[in-house]
PDB file of C-alpha atoms in Angstrom:
ATOM      1  CA  MET A   1     143.021  98.468 195.772  1.00 73.00           C
ATOM      2  CA  THR A   2     144.456  96.751 192.746  1.00 81.00           C
ATOM      3  CA  LYS A   3     146.723  98.591 190.298  1.00 94.00           C
ATOM      4  CA  LYS A   4     147.357  97.120 186.852  1.00 98.00           C
ATOM      5  CA  TYR A   5     149.161  98.285 183.701  1.00 98.00           C
ATOM      6  CA  THR A   6     148.726  97.928 179.934  1.00 98.00           C
ATOM      7  CA  LYS A   7     151.330  97.463 177.207  1.00 96.00           C
ATOM      8  CA  ASP A   8     150.353 100.960 176.027  1.00 96.00           C
ATOM      9  CA  HIS A   9     151.543 102.339 179.404  1.00 97.00           C
ATOM     10  CA  GLU A  10     148.195 103.167 180.984  1.00 98.00           C
ATOM     11  CA  TRP A  11     147.513 102.259 184.591  1.00 98.00           C
ATOM     12  CA  VAL A  12     144.211 101.421 186.222  1.00 98.00           C
ATOM     13  CA  GLN A  13     143.546 101.333 189.936  1.00 97.00           C
ATOM     14  CA  VAL A  14     140.334  99.683 191.073  1.00 95.00           C
ATOM     15  CA  ASP A  15     138.440 100.431 194.261  1.00 94.00           C
ATOM     16  CA  GLY A  16     135.209  98.425 194.343  1.00 93.00           C
ATOM     17  CA  ASP A  17     133.638  98.940 190.915  1.00 94.00           C
ATOM     18  CA  VAL A  18     135.301 102.300 190.210  1.00 97.00           C
ATOM     19  CA  ALA A  19     138.480 102.330 188.125  1.00 97.00           C
ATOM     20  CA  THR A  20     140.836 105.332 188.079  1.00 98.00           C
ATOM     21  CA  VAL A  21     142.933 105.589 184.894  1.00 98.00           C
ATOM     22  CA  GLY A  22     146.138 107.426 184.035  1.00 98.00           C
ATOM     23  CA  VAL A  23     149.458 107.017 182.245  1.00 98.00           C
ATOM     24  CA  SER A  24     152.508 105.463 183.822  1.00 97.00           C
ATOM     25  CA  ASP A  25     155.529 107.324 185.063  1.00 96.00           C
ATOM     26  CA  PHE A  26     157.492 105.681 182.235  1.00 96.00           C
ATOM     27  CA  ALA A  27     154.990 107.045 179.685  1.00 96.00           C
ATOM     28  CA  GLN A  28     155.258 110.595 180.983  1.00 96.00           C
ATOM     29  CA  SER A  29     159.052 110.365 180.893  1.00 95.00           C
ATOM     30  CA  GLN A  30     158.877 109.380 177.219  1.00 94.00           C
ATOM     31  CA  LEU A  31     156.376 112.114 176.382  1.00 94.00           C
ATOM     32  CA  GLY A  32     158.366 114.991 177.818  1.00 94.00           C
ATOM     33  CA  ASP A  33     156.656 118.141 179.067  1.00 97.00           C
ATOM     34  CA  VAL A  34     152.885 117.705 178.790  1.00 97.00           C
ATOM     35  CA  VAL A  35     151.098 120.857 177.612  1.00 97.00           C
ATOM     36  CA  PHE A  36     147.518 119.686 176.942  1.00 97.00           C
ATOM     37  CA  VAL A  37     145.128 116.864 177.781  1.00 98.00           C
ATOM     38  CA  GLU A  38     141.756 116.029 176.277  1.00 98.00           C
ATOM     39  CA  LEU A  39     139.674 113.912 178.631  1.00 98.00           C
ATOM     40  CA  PRO A  40     136.436 111.991 178.099  1.00 98.00           C
ATOM     41  CA  GLU A  41     133.222 113.524 179.438  1.00 97.00           C
ATOM     42  CA  ALA A  42     131.110 111.913 182.147  1.00 97.00           C
ATOM     43  CA  GLY A  43     128.598 109.499 180.653  1.00 98.00           C
ATOM     44  CA  ARG A  44     130.826 108.404 177.768  1.00 98.00           C
ATOM     45  CA  VAL A  45     130.999 104.634 177.379  1.00 98.00           C
ATOM     46  CA  LEU A  46     134.533 103.335 176.814  1.00 98.00           C
ATOM     47  CA  GLU A  47     135.632 100.007 175.395  1.00 98.00           C
ATOM     48  CA  GLN A  48     138.779  98.276 176.551  1.00 97.00           C
ATOM     49  CA  GLY A  49     141.678  99.041 174.194  1.00 97.00           C
ATOM     50  CA  LYS A  50     139.899 101.907 172.420  1.00 97.00           C
ATOM     51  CA  GLU A  51     140.894 105.586 172.453  1.00 98.00           C
ATOM     52  CA  ALA A  52     139.697 107.364 175.575  1.00 98.00           C
ATOM     53  CA  ALA A  53     141.782 110.534 175.888  1.00 98.00           C
ATOM     54  CA  VAL A  54     144.595 112.492 174.255  1.00 97.00           C
ATOM     55  CA  VAL A  55     147.784 113.799 175.828  1.00 97.00           C
ATOM     56  CA  GLU A  56     149.977 116.332 174.028  1.00 97.00           C
ATOM     57  CA  SER A  57     153.542 117.165 174.920  1.00 96.00           C
ATOM     58  CA  VAL A  58     156.144 119.418 173.388  1.00 94.00           C
ATOM     59  CA  LYS A  59     157.300 116.313 171.463  1.00 90.00           C
ATOM     60  CA  ALA A  60     154.060 114.711 170.207  1.00 90.00           C
ATOM     61  CA  ALA A  61     150.396 113.931 170.738  1.00 94.00           C
ATOM     62  CA  SER A  62     149.484 110.467 171.971  1.00 95.00           C
ATOM     63  CA  ASP A  63     146.233 108.620 172.438  1.00 97.00           C
ATOM     64  CA  VAL A  64     145.383 107.208 175.836  1.00 97.00           C
ATOM     65  CA  TYR A  65     143.476 103.934 175.621  1.00 98.00           C
ATOM     66  CA  ALA A  66     140.902 102.595 178.052  1.00 98.00           C
ATOM     67  CA  PRO A  67     142.519  99.735 180.003  1.00 97.00           C
ATOM     68  CA  VAL A  68     139.042  98.431 180.895  1.00 97.00           C
ATOM     69  CA  SER A  69     135.504  98.949 179.634  1.00 98.00           C
ATOM     70  CA  GLY A  70     132.970 101.085 181.456  1.00 98.00           C
ATOM     71  CA  THR A  71     131.177 104.406 181.713  1.00 98.00           C
ATOM     72  CA  VAL A  72     133.100 107.576 182.551  1.00 98.00           C
ATOM     73  CA  ILE A  73     131.936 109.017 185.873  1.00 98.00           C
ATOM     74  CA  GLU A  74     134.518 111.763 186.314  1.00 98.00           C
ATOM     75  CA  ALA A  75     137.339 113.486 184.436  1.00 98.00           C
ATOM     76  CA  ASN A  76     140.216 115.106 186.320  1.00 98.00           C
ATOM     77  CA  GLN A  77     139.448 118.800 185.773  1.00 97.00           C
ATOM     78  CA  ALA A  78     142.577 119.775 187.713  1.00 97.00           C
ATOM     79  CA  LEU A  79     144.618 118.004 185.028  1.00 97.00           C
ATOM     80  CA  VAL A  80     142.938 120.019 182.267  1.00 96.00           C
ATOM     81  CA  ASP A  81     143.821 123.193 184.178  1.00 97.00           C
ATOM     82  CA  ASP A  82     147.412 122.051 184.844  1.00 97.00           C
ATOM     83  CA  PRO A  83     148.528 119.373 182.343  1.00 97.00           C
ATOM     84  CA  SER A  84     152.028 119.355 183.845  1.00 97.00           C
ATOM     85  CA  MET A  85     150.598 117.190 186.649  1.00 97.00           C
ATOM     86  CA  VAL A  86     151.003 114.295 184.200  1.00 97.00           C
ATOM     87  CA  ASN A  87     154.754 114.848 184.564  1.00 97.00           C
ATOM     88  CA  SER A  88     154.887 115.642 188.268  1.00 97.00           C
ATOM     89  CA  ALA A  89     152.401 113.035 189.524  1.00 97.00           C
ATOM     90  CA  ALA A  90     151.657 110.591 186.701  1.00 97.00           C
ATOM     91  CA  GLU A  91     150.542 107.794 188.988  1.00 96.00           C
ATOM     92  CA  GLY A  92     148.861 109.978 191.595  1.00 96.00           C
ATOM     93  CA  GLU A  93     147.213 113.400 191.281  1.00 97.00           C
ATOM     94  CA  GLY A  94     147.806 113.283 187.513  1.00 97.00           C
ATOM     95  CA  TRP A  95     145.090 110.671 186.913  1.00 98.00           C
ATOM     96  CA  PHE A  96     142.967 111.157 183.785  1.00 98.00           C
ATOM     97  CA  PHE A  97     139.469 109.808 184.453  1.00 98.00           C
ATOM     98  CA  LYS A  98     137.371 107.458 186.562  1.00 98.00           C
ATOM     99  CA  ILE A  99     135.007 104.890 185.119  1.00 97.00           C
ATOM    100  CA  GLN A 100     132.313 102.595 186.422  1.00 98.00           C
ATOM    101  CA  LEU A 101     133.866  99.192 185.743  1.00 96.00           C
ATOM    102  CA  LYS A 102     131.786  97.058 183.379  1.00 96.00           C
ATOM    103  CA  ASP A 103     133.623  93.726 183.695  1.00 96.00           C
ATOM    104  CA  ALA A 104     136.248  93.135 186.387  1.00 93.00           C
ATOM    105  CA  SER A 105     137.543  90.064 184.526  1.00 96.00           C
ATOM    106  CA  GLU A 106     139.132  92.444 181.984  1.00 96.00           C
ATOM    107  CA  LEU A 107     141.722  93.202 184.672  1.00 96.00           C
ATOM    108  CA  ASP A 108     143.008  89.623 184.394  1.00 96.00           C
ATOM    109  CA  GLY A 109     144.707  90.385 181.062  1.00 95.00           C
ATOM    110  CA  LEU A 110     146.652  93.347 182.453  1.00 98.00           C
ATOM    111  CA  MET A 111     150.067  93.374 184.132  1.00 98.00           C
ATOM    112  CA  ASP A 112     150.803  93.919 187.804  1.00 96.00           C
ATOM    113  CA  GLU A 113     153.551  96.375 188.739  1.00 95.00           C
ATOM    114  CA  SER A 114     156.421  93.871 188.684  1.00 96.00           C
ATOM    115  CA  ALA A 115     155.358  92.437 185.316  1.00 97.00           C
ATOM    116  CA  TYR A 116     155.006  95.971 183.911  1.00 98.00           C
ATOM    117  CA  LYS A 117     158.468  96.970 185.095  1.00 96.00           C
ATOM    118  CA  ALA A 118     159.909  93.864 183.429  1.00 97.00           C
ATOM    119  CA  PHE A 119     157.975  94.686 180.230  1.00 97.00           C
ATOM    120  CA  VAL A 120     159.378  98.238 180.173  1.00 96.00           C
ATOM    121  CA  GLU A 121     162.938  96.999 180.734  1.00 95.00           C
ATOM    122  CA  GLU A 122     162.646  94.368 177.977  1.00 93.00           C
ATOM    123  CA  SER A 123     161.054  96.666 175.402  1.00 84.00           C
ATOM    124  CA  HIS A 124     163.183  99.766 175.935  1.00 71.00           C
TER     125      HIS A 124
END
């Protein structure tokens, strides 16, 4: 499985043609305590770089952008029920949604983990 990151601090992990999307551990640390998430419904078509979800913390509300294009096949209902999972397991059980990948070549423009870590260190 391939895991890539965006400059907006989303991650995407691909298994075959299914991409699981969430926010990075760095993003959750900047957000603070997450109190609400709004996730896309199954069947919604997402475009790379466009708003896909919303995460609200005690500090602010932030948009979550689709790191790749595709059709939503599942939202993480457990995250809706317990938004704090974004904080406790941002890059695991705290995933946001899964999409049917439209174009795998979109992954080429994203960062791998080492490049993302360097990006975070340089920009913050």
